Short mmCIF file of C-alpha atoms in Angstrom, two decimals:
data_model
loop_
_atom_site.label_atom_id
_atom_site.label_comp_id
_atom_site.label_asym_id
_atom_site.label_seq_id
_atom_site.Cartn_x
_atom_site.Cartn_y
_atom_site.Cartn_z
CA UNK A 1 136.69 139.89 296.20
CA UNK A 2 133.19 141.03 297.31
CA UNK A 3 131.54 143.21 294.84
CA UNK A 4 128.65 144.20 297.02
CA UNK A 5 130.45 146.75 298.53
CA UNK A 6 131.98 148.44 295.74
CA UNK A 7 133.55 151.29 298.01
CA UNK A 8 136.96 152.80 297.71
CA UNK A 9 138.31 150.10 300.07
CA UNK A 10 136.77 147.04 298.17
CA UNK A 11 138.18 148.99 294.73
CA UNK A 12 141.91 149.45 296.18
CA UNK A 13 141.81 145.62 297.08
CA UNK A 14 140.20 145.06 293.53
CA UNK A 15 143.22 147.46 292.12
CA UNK A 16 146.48 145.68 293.93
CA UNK A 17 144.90 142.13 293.04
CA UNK A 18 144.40 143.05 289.59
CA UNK A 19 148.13 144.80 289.45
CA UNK A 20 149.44 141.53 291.10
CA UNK A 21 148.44 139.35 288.65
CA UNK A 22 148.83 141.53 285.73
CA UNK A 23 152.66 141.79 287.08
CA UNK A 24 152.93 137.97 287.09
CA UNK A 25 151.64 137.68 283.48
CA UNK A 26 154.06 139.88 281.89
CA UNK A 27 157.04 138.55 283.45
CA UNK A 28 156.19 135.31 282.55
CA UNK A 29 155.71 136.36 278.75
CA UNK A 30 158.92 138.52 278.93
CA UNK A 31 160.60 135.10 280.19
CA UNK A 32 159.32 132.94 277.75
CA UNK A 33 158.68 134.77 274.64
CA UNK A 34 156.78 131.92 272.90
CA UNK A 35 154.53 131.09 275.99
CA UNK A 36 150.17 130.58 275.26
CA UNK A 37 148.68 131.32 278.53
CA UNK A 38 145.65 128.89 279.21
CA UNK A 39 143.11 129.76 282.04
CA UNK A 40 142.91 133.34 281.14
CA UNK A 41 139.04 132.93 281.26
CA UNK A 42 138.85 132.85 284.75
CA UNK A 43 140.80 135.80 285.29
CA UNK A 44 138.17 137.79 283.06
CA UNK A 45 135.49 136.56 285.19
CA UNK A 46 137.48 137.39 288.76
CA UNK A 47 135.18 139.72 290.30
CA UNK A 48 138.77 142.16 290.78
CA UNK A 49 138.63 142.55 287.05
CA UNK A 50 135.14 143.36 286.19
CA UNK A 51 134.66 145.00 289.40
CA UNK A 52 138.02 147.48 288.41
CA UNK A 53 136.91 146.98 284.62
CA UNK A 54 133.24 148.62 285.94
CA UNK A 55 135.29 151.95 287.44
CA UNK A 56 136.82 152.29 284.33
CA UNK A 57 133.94 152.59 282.16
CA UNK A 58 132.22 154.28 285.08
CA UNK A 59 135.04 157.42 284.95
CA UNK A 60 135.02 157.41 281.13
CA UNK A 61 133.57 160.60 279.52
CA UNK A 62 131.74 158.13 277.67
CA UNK A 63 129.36 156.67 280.76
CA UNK A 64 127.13 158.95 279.48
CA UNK A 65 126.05 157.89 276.37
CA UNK A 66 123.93 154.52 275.64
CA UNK A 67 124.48 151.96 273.57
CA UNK A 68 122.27 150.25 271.43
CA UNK A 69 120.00 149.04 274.35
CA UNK A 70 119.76 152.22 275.54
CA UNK A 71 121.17 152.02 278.98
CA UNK A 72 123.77 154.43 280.70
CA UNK A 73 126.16 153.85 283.68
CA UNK A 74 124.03 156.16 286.11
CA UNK A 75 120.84 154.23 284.34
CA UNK A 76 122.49 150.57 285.59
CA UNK A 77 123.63 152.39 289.23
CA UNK A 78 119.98 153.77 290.12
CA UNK A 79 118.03 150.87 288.72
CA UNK A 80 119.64 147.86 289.48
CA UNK A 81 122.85 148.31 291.79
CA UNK A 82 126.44 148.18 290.89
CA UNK A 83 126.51 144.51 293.05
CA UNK A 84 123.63 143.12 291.16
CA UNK A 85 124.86 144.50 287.78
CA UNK A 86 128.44 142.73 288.16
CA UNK A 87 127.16 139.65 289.65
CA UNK A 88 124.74 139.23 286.54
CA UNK A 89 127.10 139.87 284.18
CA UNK A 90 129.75 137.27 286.03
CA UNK A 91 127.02 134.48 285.74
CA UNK A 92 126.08 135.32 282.14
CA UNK A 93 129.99 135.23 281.43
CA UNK A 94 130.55 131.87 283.74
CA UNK A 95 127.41 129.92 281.75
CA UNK A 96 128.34 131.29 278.34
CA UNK A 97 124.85 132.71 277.89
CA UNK A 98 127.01 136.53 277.46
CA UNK A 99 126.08 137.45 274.17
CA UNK A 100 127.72 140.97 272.48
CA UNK A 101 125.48 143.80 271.43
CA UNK A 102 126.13 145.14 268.05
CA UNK A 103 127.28 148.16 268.54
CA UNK A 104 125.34 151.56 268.35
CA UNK A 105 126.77 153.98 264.97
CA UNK A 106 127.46 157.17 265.30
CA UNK A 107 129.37 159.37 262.55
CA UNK A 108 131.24 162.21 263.61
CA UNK A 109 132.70 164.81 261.43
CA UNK A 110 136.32 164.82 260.14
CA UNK A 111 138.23 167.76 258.68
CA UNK A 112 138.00 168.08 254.88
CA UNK A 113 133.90 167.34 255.72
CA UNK A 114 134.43 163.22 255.69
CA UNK A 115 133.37 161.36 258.22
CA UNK A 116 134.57 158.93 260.55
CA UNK A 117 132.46 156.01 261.84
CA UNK A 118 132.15 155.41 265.86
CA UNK A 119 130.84 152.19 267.73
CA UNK A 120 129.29 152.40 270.96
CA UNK A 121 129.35 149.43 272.64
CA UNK A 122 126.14 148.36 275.57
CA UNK A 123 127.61 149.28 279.17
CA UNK A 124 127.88 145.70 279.91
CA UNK A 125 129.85 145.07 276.47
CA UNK A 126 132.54 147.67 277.70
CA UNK A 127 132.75 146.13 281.17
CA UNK A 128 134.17 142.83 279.40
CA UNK A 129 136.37 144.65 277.15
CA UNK A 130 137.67 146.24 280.02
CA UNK A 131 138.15 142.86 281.99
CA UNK A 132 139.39 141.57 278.50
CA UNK A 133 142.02 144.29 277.90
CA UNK A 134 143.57 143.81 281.84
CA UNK A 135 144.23 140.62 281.12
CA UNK A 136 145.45 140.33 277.59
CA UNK A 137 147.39 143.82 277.56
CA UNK A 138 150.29 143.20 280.02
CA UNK A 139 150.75 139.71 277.82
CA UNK A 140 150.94 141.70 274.73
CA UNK A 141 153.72 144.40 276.37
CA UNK A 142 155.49 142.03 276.83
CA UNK A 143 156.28 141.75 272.70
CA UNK A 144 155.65 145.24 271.20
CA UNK A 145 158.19 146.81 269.78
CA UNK A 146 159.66 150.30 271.46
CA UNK A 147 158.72 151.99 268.19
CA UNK A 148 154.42 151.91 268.94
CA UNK A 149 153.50 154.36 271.29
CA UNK A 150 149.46 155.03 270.20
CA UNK A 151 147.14 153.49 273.24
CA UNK A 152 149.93 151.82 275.03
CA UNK A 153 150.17 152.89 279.06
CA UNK A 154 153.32 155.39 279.71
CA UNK A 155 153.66 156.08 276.17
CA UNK A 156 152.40 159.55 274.59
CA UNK A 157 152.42 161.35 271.07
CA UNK A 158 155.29 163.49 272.39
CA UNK A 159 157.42 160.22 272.57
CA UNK A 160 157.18 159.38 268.73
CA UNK A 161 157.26 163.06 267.72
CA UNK A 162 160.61 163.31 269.99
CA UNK A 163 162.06 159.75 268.03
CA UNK A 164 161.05 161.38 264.75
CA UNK A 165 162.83 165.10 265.58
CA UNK A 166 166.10 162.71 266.64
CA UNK A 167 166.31 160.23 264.15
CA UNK A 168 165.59 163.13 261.50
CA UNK A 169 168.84 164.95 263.08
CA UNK A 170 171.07 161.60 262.65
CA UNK A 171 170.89 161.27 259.05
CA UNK A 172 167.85 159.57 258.46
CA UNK A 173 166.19 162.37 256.48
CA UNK A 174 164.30 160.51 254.04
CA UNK A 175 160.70 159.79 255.36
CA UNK A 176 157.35 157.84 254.19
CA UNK A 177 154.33 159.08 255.61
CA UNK A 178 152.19 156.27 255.87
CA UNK A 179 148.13 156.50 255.66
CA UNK A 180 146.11 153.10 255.99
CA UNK A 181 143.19 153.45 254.11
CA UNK A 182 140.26 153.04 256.86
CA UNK A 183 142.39 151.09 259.27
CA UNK A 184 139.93 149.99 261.97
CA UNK A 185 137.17 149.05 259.43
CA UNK A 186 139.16 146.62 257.18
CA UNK A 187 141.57 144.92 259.59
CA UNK A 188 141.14 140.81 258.55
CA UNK A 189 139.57 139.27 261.18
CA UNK A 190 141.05 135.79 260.37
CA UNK A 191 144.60 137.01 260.51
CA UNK A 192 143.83 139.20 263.41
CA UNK A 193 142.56 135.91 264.88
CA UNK A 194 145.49 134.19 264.21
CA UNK A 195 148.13 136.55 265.68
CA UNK A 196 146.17 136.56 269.17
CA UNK A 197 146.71 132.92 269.05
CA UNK A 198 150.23 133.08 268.81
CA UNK A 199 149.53 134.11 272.64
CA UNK A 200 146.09 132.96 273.65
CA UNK A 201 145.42 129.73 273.86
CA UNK A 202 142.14 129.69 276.20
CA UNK A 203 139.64 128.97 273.69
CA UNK A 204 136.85 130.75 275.83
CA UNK A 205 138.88 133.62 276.03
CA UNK A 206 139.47 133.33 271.89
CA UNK A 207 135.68 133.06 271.37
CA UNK A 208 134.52 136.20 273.63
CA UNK A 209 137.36 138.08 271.36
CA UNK A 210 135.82 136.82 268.02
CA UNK A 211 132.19 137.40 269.04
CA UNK A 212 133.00 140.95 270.05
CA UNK A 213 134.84 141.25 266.67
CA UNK A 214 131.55 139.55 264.86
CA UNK A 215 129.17 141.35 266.96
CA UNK A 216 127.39 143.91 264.34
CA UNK A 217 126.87 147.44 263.50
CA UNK A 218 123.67 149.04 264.16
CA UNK A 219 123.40 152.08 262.05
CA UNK A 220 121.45 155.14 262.95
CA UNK A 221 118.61 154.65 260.23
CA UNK A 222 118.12 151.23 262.50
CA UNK A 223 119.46 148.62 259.89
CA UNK A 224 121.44 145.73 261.41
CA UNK A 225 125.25 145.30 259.61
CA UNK A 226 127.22 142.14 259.96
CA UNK A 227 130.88 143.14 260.82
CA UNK A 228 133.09 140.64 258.45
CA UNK A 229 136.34 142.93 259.11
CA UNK A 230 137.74 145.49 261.05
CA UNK A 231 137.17 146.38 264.73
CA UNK A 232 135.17 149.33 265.38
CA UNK A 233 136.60 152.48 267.17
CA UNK A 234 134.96 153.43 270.30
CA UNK A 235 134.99 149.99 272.22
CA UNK A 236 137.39 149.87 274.55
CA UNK A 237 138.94 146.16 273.60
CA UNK A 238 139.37 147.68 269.56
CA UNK A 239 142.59 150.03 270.20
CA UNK A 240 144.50 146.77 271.86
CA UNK A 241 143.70 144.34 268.72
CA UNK A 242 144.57 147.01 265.92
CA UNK A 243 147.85 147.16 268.06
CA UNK A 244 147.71 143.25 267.67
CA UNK A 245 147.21 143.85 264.13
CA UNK A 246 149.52 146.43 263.32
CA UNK A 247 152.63 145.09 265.40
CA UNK A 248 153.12 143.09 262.11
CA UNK A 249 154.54 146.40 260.58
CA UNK A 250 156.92 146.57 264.14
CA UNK A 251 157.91 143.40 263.95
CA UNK A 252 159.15 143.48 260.32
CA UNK A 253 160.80 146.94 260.58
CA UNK A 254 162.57 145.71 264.07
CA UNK A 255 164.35 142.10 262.19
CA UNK A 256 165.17 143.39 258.54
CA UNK A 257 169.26 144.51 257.88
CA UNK A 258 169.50 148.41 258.76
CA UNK A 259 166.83 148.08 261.59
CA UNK A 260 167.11 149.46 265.22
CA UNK A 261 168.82 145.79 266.68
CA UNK A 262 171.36 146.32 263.74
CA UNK A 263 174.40 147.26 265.39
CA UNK A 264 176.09 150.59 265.19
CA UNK A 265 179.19 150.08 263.05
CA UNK A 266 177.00 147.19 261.06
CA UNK A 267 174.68 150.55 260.11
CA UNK A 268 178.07 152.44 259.06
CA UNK A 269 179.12 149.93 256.78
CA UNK A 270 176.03 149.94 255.08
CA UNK A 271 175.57 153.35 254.23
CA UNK A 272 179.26 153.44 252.91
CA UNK A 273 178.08 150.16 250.58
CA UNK A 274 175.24 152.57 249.36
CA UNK A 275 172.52 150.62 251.37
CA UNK A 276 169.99 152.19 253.62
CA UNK A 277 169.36 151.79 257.24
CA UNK A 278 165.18 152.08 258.36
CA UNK A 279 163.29 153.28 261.84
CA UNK A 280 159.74 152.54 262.16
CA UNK A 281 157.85 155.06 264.35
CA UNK A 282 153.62 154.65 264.72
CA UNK A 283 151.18 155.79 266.93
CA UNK A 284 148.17 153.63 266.51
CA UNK A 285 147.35 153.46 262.29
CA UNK A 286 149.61 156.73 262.05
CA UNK A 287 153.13 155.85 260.92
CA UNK A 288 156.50 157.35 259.18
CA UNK A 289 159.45 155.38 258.02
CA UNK A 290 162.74 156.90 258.28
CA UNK A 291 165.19 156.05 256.30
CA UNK A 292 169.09 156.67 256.07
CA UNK A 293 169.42 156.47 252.12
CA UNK A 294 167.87 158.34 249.48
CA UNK A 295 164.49 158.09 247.65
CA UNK A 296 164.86 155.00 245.54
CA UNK A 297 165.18 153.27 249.44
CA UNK A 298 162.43 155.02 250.61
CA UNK A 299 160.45 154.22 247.70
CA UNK A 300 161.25 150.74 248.20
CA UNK A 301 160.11 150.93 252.22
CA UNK A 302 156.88 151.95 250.85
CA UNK A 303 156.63 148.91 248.66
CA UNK A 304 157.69 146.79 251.79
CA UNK A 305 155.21 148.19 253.99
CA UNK A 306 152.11 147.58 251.21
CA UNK A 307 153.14 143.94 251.44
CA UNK A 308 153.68 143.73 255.31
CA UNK A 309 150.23 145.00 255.78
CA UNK A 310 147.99 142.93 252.91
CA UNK A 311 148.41 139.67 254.99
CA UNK A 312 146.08 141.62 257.87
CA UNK A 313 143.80 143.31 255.27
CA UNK A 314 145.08 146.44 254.84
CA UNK A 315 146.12 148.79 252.30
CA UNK A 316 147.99 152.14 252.06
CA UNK A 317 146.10 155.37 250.51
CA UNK A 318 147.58 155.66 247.16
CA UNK A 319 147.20 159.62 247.51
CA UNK A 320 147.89 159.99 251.17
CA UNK A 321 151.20 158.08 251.56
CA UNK A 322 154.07 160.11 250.55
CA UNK A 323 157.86 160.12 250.28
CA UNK A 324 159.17 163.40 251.81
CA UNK A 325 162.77 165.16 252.77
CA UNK A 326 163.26 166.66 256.08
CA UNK A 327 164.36 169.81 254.63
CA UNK A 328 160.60 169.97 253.06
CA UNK A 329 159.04 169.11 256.32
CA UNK A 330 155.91 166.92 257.30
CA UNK A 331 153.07 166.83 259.58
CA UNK A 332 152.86 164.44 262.26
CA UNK A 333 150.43 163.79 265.11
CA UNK A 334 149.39 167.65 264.65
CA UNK A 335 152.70 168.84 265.12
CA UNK A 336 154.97 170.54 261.63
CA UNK A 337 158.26 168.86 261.44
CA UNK A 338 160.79 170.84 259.49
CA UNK A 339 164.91 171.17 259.34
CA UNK A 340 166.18 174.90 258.47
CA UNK A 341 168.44 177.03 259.05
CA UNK A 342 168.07 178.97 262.53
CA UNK A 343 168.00 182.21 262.28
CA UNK A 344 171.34 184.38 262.62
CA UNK A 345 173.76 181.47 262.44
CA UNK A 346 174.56 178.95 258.79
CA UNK A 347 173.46 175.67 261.03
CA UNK A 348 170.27 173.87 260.38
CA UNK A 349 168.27 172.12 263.03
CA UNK A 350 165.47 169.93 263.27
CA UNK A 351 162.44 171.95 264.96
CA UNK A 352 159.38 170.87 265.81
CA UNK A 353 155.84 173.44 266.04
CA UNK A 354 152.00 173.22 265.53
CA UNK A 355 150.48 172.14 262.07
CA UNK A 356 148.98 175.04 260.38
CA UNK A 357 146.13 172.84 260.23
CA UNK A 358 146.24 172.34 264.17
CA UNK A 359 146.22 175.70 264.37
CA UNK A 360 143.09 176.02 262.34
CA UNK A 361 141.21 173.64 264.07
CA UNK A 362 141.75 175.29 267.61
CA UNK A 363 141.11 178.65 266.75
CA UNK A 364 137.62 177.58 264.47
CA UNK A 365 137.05 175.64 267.99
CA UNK A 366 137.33 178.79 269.82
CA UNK A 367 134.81 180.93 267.41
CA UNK A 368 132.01 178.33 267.70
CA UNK A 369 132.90 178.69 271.26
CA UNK A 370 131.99 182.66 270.95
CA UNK A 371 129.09 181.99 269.03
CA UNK A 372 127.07 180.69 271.76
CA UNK A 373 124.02 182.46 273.55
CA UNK A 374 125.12 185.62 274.80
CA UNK A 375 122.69 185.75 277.26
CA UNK A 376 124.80 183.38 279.44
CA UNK A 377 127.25 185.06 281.91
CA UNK A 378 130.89 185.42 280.93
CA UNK A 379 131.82 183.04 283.64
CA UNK A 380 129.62 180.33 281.59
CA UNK A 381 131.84 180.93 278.69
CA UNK A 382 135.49 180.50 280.08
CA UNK A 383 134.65 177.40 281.80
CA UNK A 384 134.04 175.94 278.47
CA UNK A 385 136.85 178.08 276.80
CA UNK A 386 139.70 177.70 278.75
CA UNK A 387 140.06 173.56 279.56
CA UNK A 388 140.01 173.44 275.59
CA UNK A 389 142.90 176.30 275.54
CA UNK A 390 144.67 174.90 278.73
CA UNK A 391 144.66 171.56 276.62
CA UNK A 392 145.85 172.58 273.45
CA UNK A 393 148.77 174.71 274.84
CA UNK A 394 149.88 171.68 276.79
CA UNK A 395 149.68 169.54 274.44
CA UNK A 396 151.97 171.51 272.01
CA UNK A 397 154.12 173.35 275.13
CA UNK A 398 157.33 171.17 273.88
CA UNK A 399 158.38 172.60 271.01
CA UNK A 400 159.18 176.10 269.45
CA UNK A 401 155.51 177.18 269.57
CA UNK A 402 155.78 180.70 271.50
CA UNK A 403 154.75 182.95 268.45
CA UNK A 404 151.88 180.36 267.81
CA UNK A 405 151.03 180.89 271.31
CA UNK A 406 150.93 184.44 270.63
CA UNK A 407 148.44 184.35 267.69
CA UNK A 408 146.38 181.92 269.62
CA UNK A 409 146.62 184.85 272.79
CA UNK A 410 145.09 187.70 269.98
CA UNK A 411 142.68 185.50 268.38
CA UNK A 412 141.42 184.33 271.68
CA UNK A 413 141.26 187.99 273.33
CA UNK A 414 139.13 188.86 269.52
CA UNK A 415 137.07 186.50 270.02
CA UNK A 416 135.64 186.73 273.62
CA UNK A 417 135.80 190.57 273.55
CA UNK A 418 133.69 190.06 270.38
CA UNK A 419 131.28 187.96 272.52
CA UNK A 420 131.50 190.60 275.14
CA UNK A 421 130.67 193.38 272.46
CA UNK A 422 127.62 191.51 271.32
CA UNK A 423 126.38 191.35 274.62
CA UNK A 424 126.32 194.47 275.28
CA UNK A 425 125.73 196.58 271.96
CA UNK A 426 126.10 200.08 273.40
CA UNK A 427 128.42 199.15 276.28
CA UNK A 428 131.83 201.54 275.74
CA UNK A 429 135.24 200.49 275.96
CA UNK A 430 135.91 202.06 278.94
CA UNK A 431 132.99 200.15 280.73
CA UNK A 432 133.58 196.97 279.33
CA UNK A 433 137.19 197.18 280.52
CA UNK A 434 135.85 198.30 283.92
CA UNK A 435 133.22 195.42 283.81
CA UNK A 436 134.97 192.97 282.18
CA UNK A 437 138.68 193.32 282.80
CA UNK A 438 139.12 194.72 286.08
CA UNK A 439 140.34 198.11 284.71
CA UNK A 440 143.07 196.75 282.37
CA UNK A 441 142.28 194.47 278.83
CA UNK A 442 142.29 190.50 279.73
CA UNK A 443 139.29 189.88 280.95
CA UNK A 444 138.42 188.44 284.22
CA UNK A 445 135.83 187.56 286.52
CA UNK A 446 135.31 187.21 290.26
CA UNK A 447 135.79 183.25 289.46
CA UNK A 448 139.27 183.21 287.25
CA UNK A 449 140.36 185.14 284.27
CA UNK A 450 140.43 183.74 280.48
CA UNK A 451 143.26 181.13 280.18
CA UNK A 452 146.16 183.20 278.04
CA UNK A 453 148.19 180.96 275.45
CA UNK A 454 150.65 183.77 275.20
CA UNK A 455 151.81 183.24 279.40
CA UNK A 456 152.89 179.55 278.51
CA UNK A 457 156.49 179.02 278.66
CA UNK A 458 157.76 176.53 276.12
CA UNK A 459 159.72 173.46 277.17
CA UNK A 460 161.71 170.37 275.75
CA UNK A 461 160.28 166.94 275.82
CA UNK A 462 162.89 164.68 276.34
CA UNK A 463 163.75 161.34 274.13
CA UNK A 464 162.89 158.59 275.90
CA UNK A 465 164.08 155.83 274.06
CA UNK A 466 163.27 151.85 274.51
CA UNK A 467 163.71 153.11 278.26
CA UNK A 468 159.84 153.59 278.50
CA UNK A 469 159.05 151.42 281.94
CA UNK A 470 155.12 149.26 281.58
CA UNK A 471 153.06 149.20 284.95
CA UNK A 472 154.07 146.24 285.57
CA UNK A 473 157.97 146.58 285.44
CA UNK A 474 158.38 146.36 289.49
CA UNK A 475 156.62 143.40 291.44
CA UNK A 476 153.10 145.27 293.18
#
């Protein structure tokens, strides 16, 4: 592969190589389950990978912000040349002189005022994760379970919330809402180490993963941090090993008695001998355990779990992980998730609508939106208002969230007609209608109108099951 020309033709060739060999490494660890690939080092290094790994971090929102040398994707393109850049970095790589950047801190804000800690990796770091991550990820498809769906290709939030909604109609009612306490920062590297083994055996490949795991923080009062656990969010290698990490939890959820490869009538029997059956659902360090029992079982899955996770380092939040009935609802991935009775009839279903605290955070995102310099013309504002609308409503379009919609359609309407109002102090309704709206109330511009929640039809999202297909299911 020539990465001088780094064109859309020499990136297609880079993107059906890459697929091709991806393809053959997870059909060889689906056929032999207990397989440790050797030679992945040289894959890593293929100029396909890091030229492919390089678009990646070139198209993520985050090319534009440095790490801790300072240096930014367009910085790299206009200084020294995509060709040079990737052939540097191959040598460095190929001599072992490739030495990690600790990575640059950043906290951003969390609701309930804590805050969450971000690492931002050099460009050049996130290139290698990226070649890193194409090579290790379709090994490691190959044995997660079907119950992880957080930063795993096909998979979305919509698929766990739909396996909670279903399992929560079949009995399984009893549910433990589990909260690691500060997943990413305390994950044991040792253990984490040792459960990448199980399929790595390359020992360069093992070493670039450990120095990227040991490379540092550097904190924004300019202090140098050794990292002794976790992996920090915000490189692009850290999601994959916390799935490493946390397919522990899958693993021992998908093997015990009452688990999803227990068989049907095996489950029967064991609810009518009093004992409980258990699903494991998780999106990245977000989990629930449902369980077909009452609370002394679930109360016992959380014991389980605490002692699943301490081998890896981790811990469950005391305050945060609770034992709750369907009929009292929960909150899940920003959705609410609640069995009652629908309205008119004496059935009870399981339905499934935006978190009051979603809710919140959308419409205080849309005030601070209004708040800006009225100065700027109302075109200005709905380009930065309605993607984040547009978003939202998509995001929570399957499920009963029409009168949510609604409020989100007034509070909207407020709030830019407020900005509107400010704008112009002594402007009448009449004119600002005329102005504004085109003679009726939304208001609209020569360039578009204001995105309205309330027009969004709802929909169903449908289970998927274990039936989820990986990229690399067919042959490329």
């Amino acid at each position: 592969m020539n990465t001088d020309a780094p064109d859309d033709w020499a990136l297609y060739r880079a993107e059906r190589r890459v697929l091709e060999i991806q393809t053959k490494l997870h059909r060889w660890a689906i056929e032999d389950p207990h397989r440790r690939f050797d030679d992945l080092f040289n894959l890593v290094t293929d100029p396909a990978f890091l030229l492919l790994a390089w678009d990646r971090v070139r198209s993520n929102k985050g090319a534009r912000t440095a790490g801790a040398d300072g240096k930014t994707v367009s910085y790299i393109e206009n200084r020294f040349g995509v060709e040079v850049f990737l052939a540097r970095l191959r040598s460095q790589l190929k001599d072992r002189s490739f030495r990690p950047v600790a990575v640059r801190e950043r906290m951003i804000p969390k609701t309930g005022g804590k805050l969450r800690r971000l690492g931002i990796p050099t460009v050049a770091d996130r290139v290698v994760q990226a070649s890193l991550k194409l090579v290790l990820e379709p090994i490691w498809e190959a044995d997660f379970q079907p119950c992880s769906y957080g930063f795993r290709p096909n998979r979305r939030a919509h698929d766990a919330i739909a396996e909670t909604r279903m399992l929560a109609s079949h009995t399984y009612e009893w549910v433990v809402e589990g909260d690691i306490e500060a997943c990413f920062d305390t994950i044991d590297h040792t253990a984490l180490m040792d459960r990448v083994r199980l399929r790595v055996k390359d020992r360069r490949v093992l070493t670039l993963v450990k120095a990227f795991l040991k490379a540092g923080i550097l904190s924004q009062d300019g202090a140098r941090r050794d990292t002794d656990t976790g992996t920090p969010q915000g490189g692009i290698l850290s999601p994959l090993l916390a799935n490493i990490a946390l397919s522990i939890l899958d693993e021992h959820f998908a093997q015990i008695p009452g688990g999803p490869a227990t068989k049907e009538w095996e489950r029967r029997k064991r609810r009518q001998r009093g004992q409980a059956n258990y699903r494991l659902i998780r999106y990245a360090d977000d989990f629930l355990v449902m369980v077909s029992g009452d609370r002394e079982h679930a109360t016992l899955a959380r014991e389980t779990v605490a002692a699943v996770l301490a081998p890896m380092g981790l811990r469950l939040s005391e305050a945060k992980t609770m034992i709750t009935h369907i009929e009292a609802g929960l909150n899940f991935l920003g959705w609410r998730i609640q069995r009652h009775r629908k309205r008119g009839t004496t059935r009870h279903y399981v339905y499934t609508y935006p978190a009051k605290k979603a809710l919140k955070a959308i419409t205080a995102k849309v005030k601070t939106l209004c708040r800006t310099d009225v100065n700027r013309p109302l075109p200005a504002l709905l380009h930065r208002l309605n993607p984040v609308l547009r978003g939202w409503c998509a995001y929570f379009r399957p499920g009963v969230s029409s009168s949510t919609f609604q409020y989100l359609s007034k509070i909207t309407w407020y709030q830019v007609t407020k900005w509107i109002k400010r704008k112009h102090r002594r402007m009448t309704w009449k004119e600002l209608r005329r102005r504004y709206c085109g003679g009726g109330w939304w208001p609209t511009t020569a360039t578009g109108q204001l995105f309205d929640p309330g027009r969004v039809r709802v929909t169903r999202y449908r289970y998927r099951g274990a039936a989820i297909p990986t990229p690399w299911t067919t042959a490329a």
